Short mmCIF file of C-alpha atoms in Angstrom, two decimals:
data_model
loop_
_atom_site.label_atom_id
_atom_site.label_comp_id
_atom_site.label_asym_id
_atom_site.label_seq_id
_atom_site.Cartn_x
_atom_site.Cartn_y
_atom_site.Cartn_z
CA LEU A 1 17.13 9.28 -3.96
CA VAL A 2 14.46 9.97 -1.30
CA ARG A 3 14.23 13.67 -2.11
CA ASN A 4 13.44 12.85 -5.77
CA ILE A 5 10.53 10.50 -5.05
CA ASP A 6 7.09 12.03 -5.45
CA ALA A 7 3.47 11.07 -4.86
CA PRO A 8 2.43 10.59 -8.54
CA GLU A 9 5.38 8.22 -9.09
CA LEU A 10 4.13 6.17 -6.13
CA GLY A 11 0.48 6.37 -7.20
CA VAL A 12 -0.55 8.14 -3.98
CA LEU A 13 -2.73 11.05 -5.06
CA ARG A 14 -4.05 13.42 -2.42
CA GLU A 15 -7.43 13.92 -4.04
CA ASN A 16 -8.17 10.19 -3.81
CA TYR A 17 -7.88 10.40 -0.02
CA GLU A 18 -9.51 13.76 0.61
CA ARG A 19 -12.73 12.36 -0.92
CA ARG A 20 -13.02 10.16 2.16
CA ARG A 21 -13.94 13.08 4.42
CA GLY A 22 -16.58 12.22 6.96
CA ARG A 23 -16.06 8.47 6.69
CA GLU A 24 -14.31 6.55 9.44
CA VAL A 25 -10.81 5.88 8.18
CA CYS A 26 -7.58 4.58 9.64
CA VAL A 27 -3.94 4.85 8.67
CA GLU A 28 -3.30 3.12 5.35
CA TYR A 29 -0.07 1.13 4.82
CA ILE A 30 1.13 0.59 1.25
CA ALA A 31 4.07 -1.76 0.64
CA VAL A 32 6.15 -0.38 -2.24
CA GLY A 33 8.98 -2.95 -2.32
CA GLU A 34 11.43 -4.87 -0.17
CA CYS A 35 14.71 -6.75 -0.47
CA GLU A 36 17.32 -7.89 2.07
CA GLN A 37 18.98 -4.46 2.13
CA PHE A 38 15.98 -2.13 2.41
CA SER A 39 12.21 -1.73 2.31
CA MET A 40 10.00 1.05 0.97
CA SER A 41 6.46 1.88 2.02
CA VAL A 42 3.93 4.68 2.22
CA PHE A 43 1.69 5.55 5.14
CA VAL A 44 -1.38 7.71 4.49
CA LEU A 45 -2.76 9.33 7.63
CA PRO A 46 -6.12 11.07 7.91
CA PRO A 47 -6.29 14.31 9.90
CA ASN A 48 -5.45 13.83 13.60
CA ALA A 49 -4.33 10.22 13.08
CA CYS A 50 -1.26 9.06 14.96
CA ILE A 51 1.37 6.39 14.43
CA PRO A 52 2.20 5.67 18.08
CA LEU A 53 5.58 5.85 19.76
CA HIS A 54 7.73 3.11 18.22
CA ASP A 55 11.33 2.37 17.24
CA HIS A 56 13.50 1.11 14.39
CA PRO A 57 16.25 -0.89 16.16
CA ASN A 58 19.60 -0.98 14.36
CA MET A 59 18.10 0.73 11.33
CA VAL A 60 18.23 4.04 9.48
CA VAL A 61 14.94 5.45 8.17
CA PHE A 62 14.32 8.26 5.71
CA SER A 63 10.74 9.59 5.96
CA LYS A 64 9.63 12.01 3.25
CA ILE A 65 6.37 13.93 3.45
CA LEU A 66 4.83 13.45 0.01
CA TRP A 67 1.93 15.79 0.78
CA GLY A 68 0.28 17.11 3.91
CA GLU A 69 1.77 17.97 7.26
CA LEU A 70 2.54 16.13 10.46
CA GLU A 71 4.05 16.59 13.87
CA LEU A 72 7.11 14.51 14.71
CA HIS A 73 7.88 13.79 18.35
CA ALA A 74 11.19 11.93 18.65
CA TYR A 75 13.65 10.73 21.24
CA ASP A 76 17.33 9.89 20.99
CA LEU A 77 18.07 6.41 22.23
CA LEU A 78 20.72 6.43 24.95
CA PRO A 79 23.11 3.56 25.69
CA ASP A 80 21.67 0.95 28.03
CA ASP A 81 23.19 0.52 31.46
CA GLY A 82 25.28 -2.45 30.28
CA SER A 83 23.67 -4.91 32.70
CA SER A 84 22.80 -7.35 29.90
CA ALA A 85 24.69 -8.52 26.84
CA ALA A 86 21.83 -7.70 24.46
CA ARG A 87 19.27 -4.90 24.77
CA ASP A 88 15.79 -6.33 25.37
CA TYR A 89 13.94 -3.03 24.85
CA SER A 90 11.64 -3.58 27.87
CA THR A 91 12.75 -0.14 29.03
CA VAL A 92 14.89 2.37 27.21
CA ARG A 93 16.54 5.58 28.31
CA VAL A 94 15.90 8.47 25.95
CA ARG A 95 16.53 12.15 25.51
CA PRO A 96 13.71 14.14 23.85
CA ARG A 97 14.37 16.03 20.64
CA ASP A 98 12.59 19.26 19.83
CA PRO A 99 9.18 18.56 18.22
CA ARG A 100 9.07 19.26 14.49
CA LEU A 101 6.28 20.16 12.11
CA LEU A 102 7.08 18.52 8.77
CA SER A 103 5.50 19.69 5.52
CA SER A 104 5.37 18.46 1.95
CA GLY A 105 8.84 17.70 0.56
CA GLU A 106 10.63 17.60 3.92
CA VAL A 107 12.64 14.55 4.95
CA ALA A 108 13.22 13.34 8.51
CA VAL A 109 16.10 10.96 9.17
CA THR A 110 15.98 8.39 11.96
CA ALA A 111 19.36 6.90 12.80
CA GLN A 112 20.28 3.99 15.06
CA THR A 113 20.27 6.26 18.09
CA LEU A 114 19.16 9.71 16.85
CA GLY A 115 15.39 10.15 16.85
CA ASN A 116 15.00 6.37 16.76
CA VAL A 117 11.96 6.31 19.04
CA HIS A 118 9.26 8.53 17.56
CA GLU A 119 5.61 9.11 16.76
CA PHE A 120 3.82 10.90 13.94
CA ARG A 121 0.57 12.87 14.24
CA ALA A 122 -1.08 14.21 11.09
CA THR A 123 -2.51 17.72 11.20
CA GLN A 124 -4.26 17.12 7.84
CA TRP A 125 -4.38 14.35 5.24
CA THR A 126 -0.72 13.32 4.94
CA ALA A 127 1.27 10.77 2.94
CA VAL A 128 4.72 9.69 4.17
CA PHE A 129 7.21 7.66 2.14
CA ASP A 130 9.54 5.52 4.30
CA LEU A 131 12.84 3.98 3.23
CA LEU A 132 14.12 1.55 5.91
CA ILE A 133 17.75 0.41 5.79
CA PRO A 134 17.84 -2.51 6.51
CA PRO A 135 14.17 -3.60 6.78
CA TYR A 136 12.51 -4.99 9.88
CA ASN A 137 13.60 -8.58 10.49
CA PRO A 138 12.84 -10.17 13.89
CA LEU A 139 15.34 -12.98 13.24
CA GLU A 140 18.11 -10.38 13.06
CA GLY A 141 16.99 -8.33 16.08
CA ARG A 142 14.99 -5.74 14.16
CA SER A 143 11.43 -6.00 15.51
CA CYS A 144 9.24 -2.96 15.98
CA HIS A 145 8.64 -2.08 19.63
CA TYR A 146 5.92 0.24 20.91
CA PHE A 147 6.37 2.42 23.98
CA GLY A 148 4.20 4.25 26.48
CA HIS A 149 4.76 7.93 27.00
CA PRO A 150 7.86 8.88 28.99
CA SER A 151 8.20 8.73 32.73
CA PRO A 152 9.02 12.00 34.45
CA ALA A 153 12.41 13.17 33.30
CA GLN A 154 15.51 13.19 35.45
CA GLY A 155 17.13 16.25 33.99
CA ASP A 156 16.75 15.84 30.25
CA ILE A 157 16.67 12.01 30.36
CA SER A 158 13.44 9.98 30.44
CA THR A 159 12.60 6.30 30.52
CA LEU A 160 10.18 4.62 28.15
CA ARG A 161 8.55 1.26 28.90
CA ARG A 162 7.78 -1.13 26.10
CA THR A 163 4.10 -1.86 25.64
CA ALA A 164 1.91 -3.76 23.23
CA CYS A 165 0.76 -1.96 20.13
CA PRO A 166 -2.08 0.29 21.35
CA ASP A 167 -5.58 -1.12 20.76
CA TRP A 168 -6.64 2.07 19.01
CA PHE A 169 -3.90 1.80 16.36
CA TYR A 170 -4.45 -0.30 13.29
CA THR A 171 -3.67 0.04 9.62
CA ALA A 172 -5.49 -0.92 6.47
CA ARG A 173 -3.40 -2.48 3.73
CA GLY A 174 -3.52 -0.33 0.62
CA GLU A 175 -2.73 -1.40 -2.91
CA TYR A 176 0.46 -0.10 -4.50
CA ARG A 177 -0.52 1.71 -7.73
CA GLY A 178 2.79 3.36 -8.58
CA GLU A 179 5.59 2.70 -11.00
CA ARG A 180 7.29 -0.71 -10.99
CA THR A 181 10.18 -0.88 -8.53
CA GLY A 182 11.94 -3.99 -9.81
CA LEU A 183 11.79 -5.55 -6.32
#
């Protein structure tokens, strides 16, 4: 399903964004559709823009590069130390994954523990389609958490501390101009 989705179908045309060169722009978020089982969205990042280190607790995410190129820095989420019944995400233990450079058509998969904490940095204008299964829902323990960069590693394990969303990160809400989703 994700591999077959393309930018024209979603109404996200590269030339419409590349015309914005020289103007101050931020990451654009476009809601495609949502139901109880999943949500779909597109993020359009200008060159050098970053979606900061964040997670998708108890979710699986498929991220397809519609056009452009970005760097993916991800961490595997390790089991907590068991000192509390429910994970509070104030600190998490992680193991870094090898950085990846993703290009048009490639899909990155974020699982409940594999690559679940990650950040994106665009090297050029880039559009990313995200399918989240299930969607964020704070009432069911699926809130987005942001993290500072890792503490010095002990071996190949690092600790990340939860932080507020960075002041420099904000998104503009874009209008969905693609085909009807039925959601």
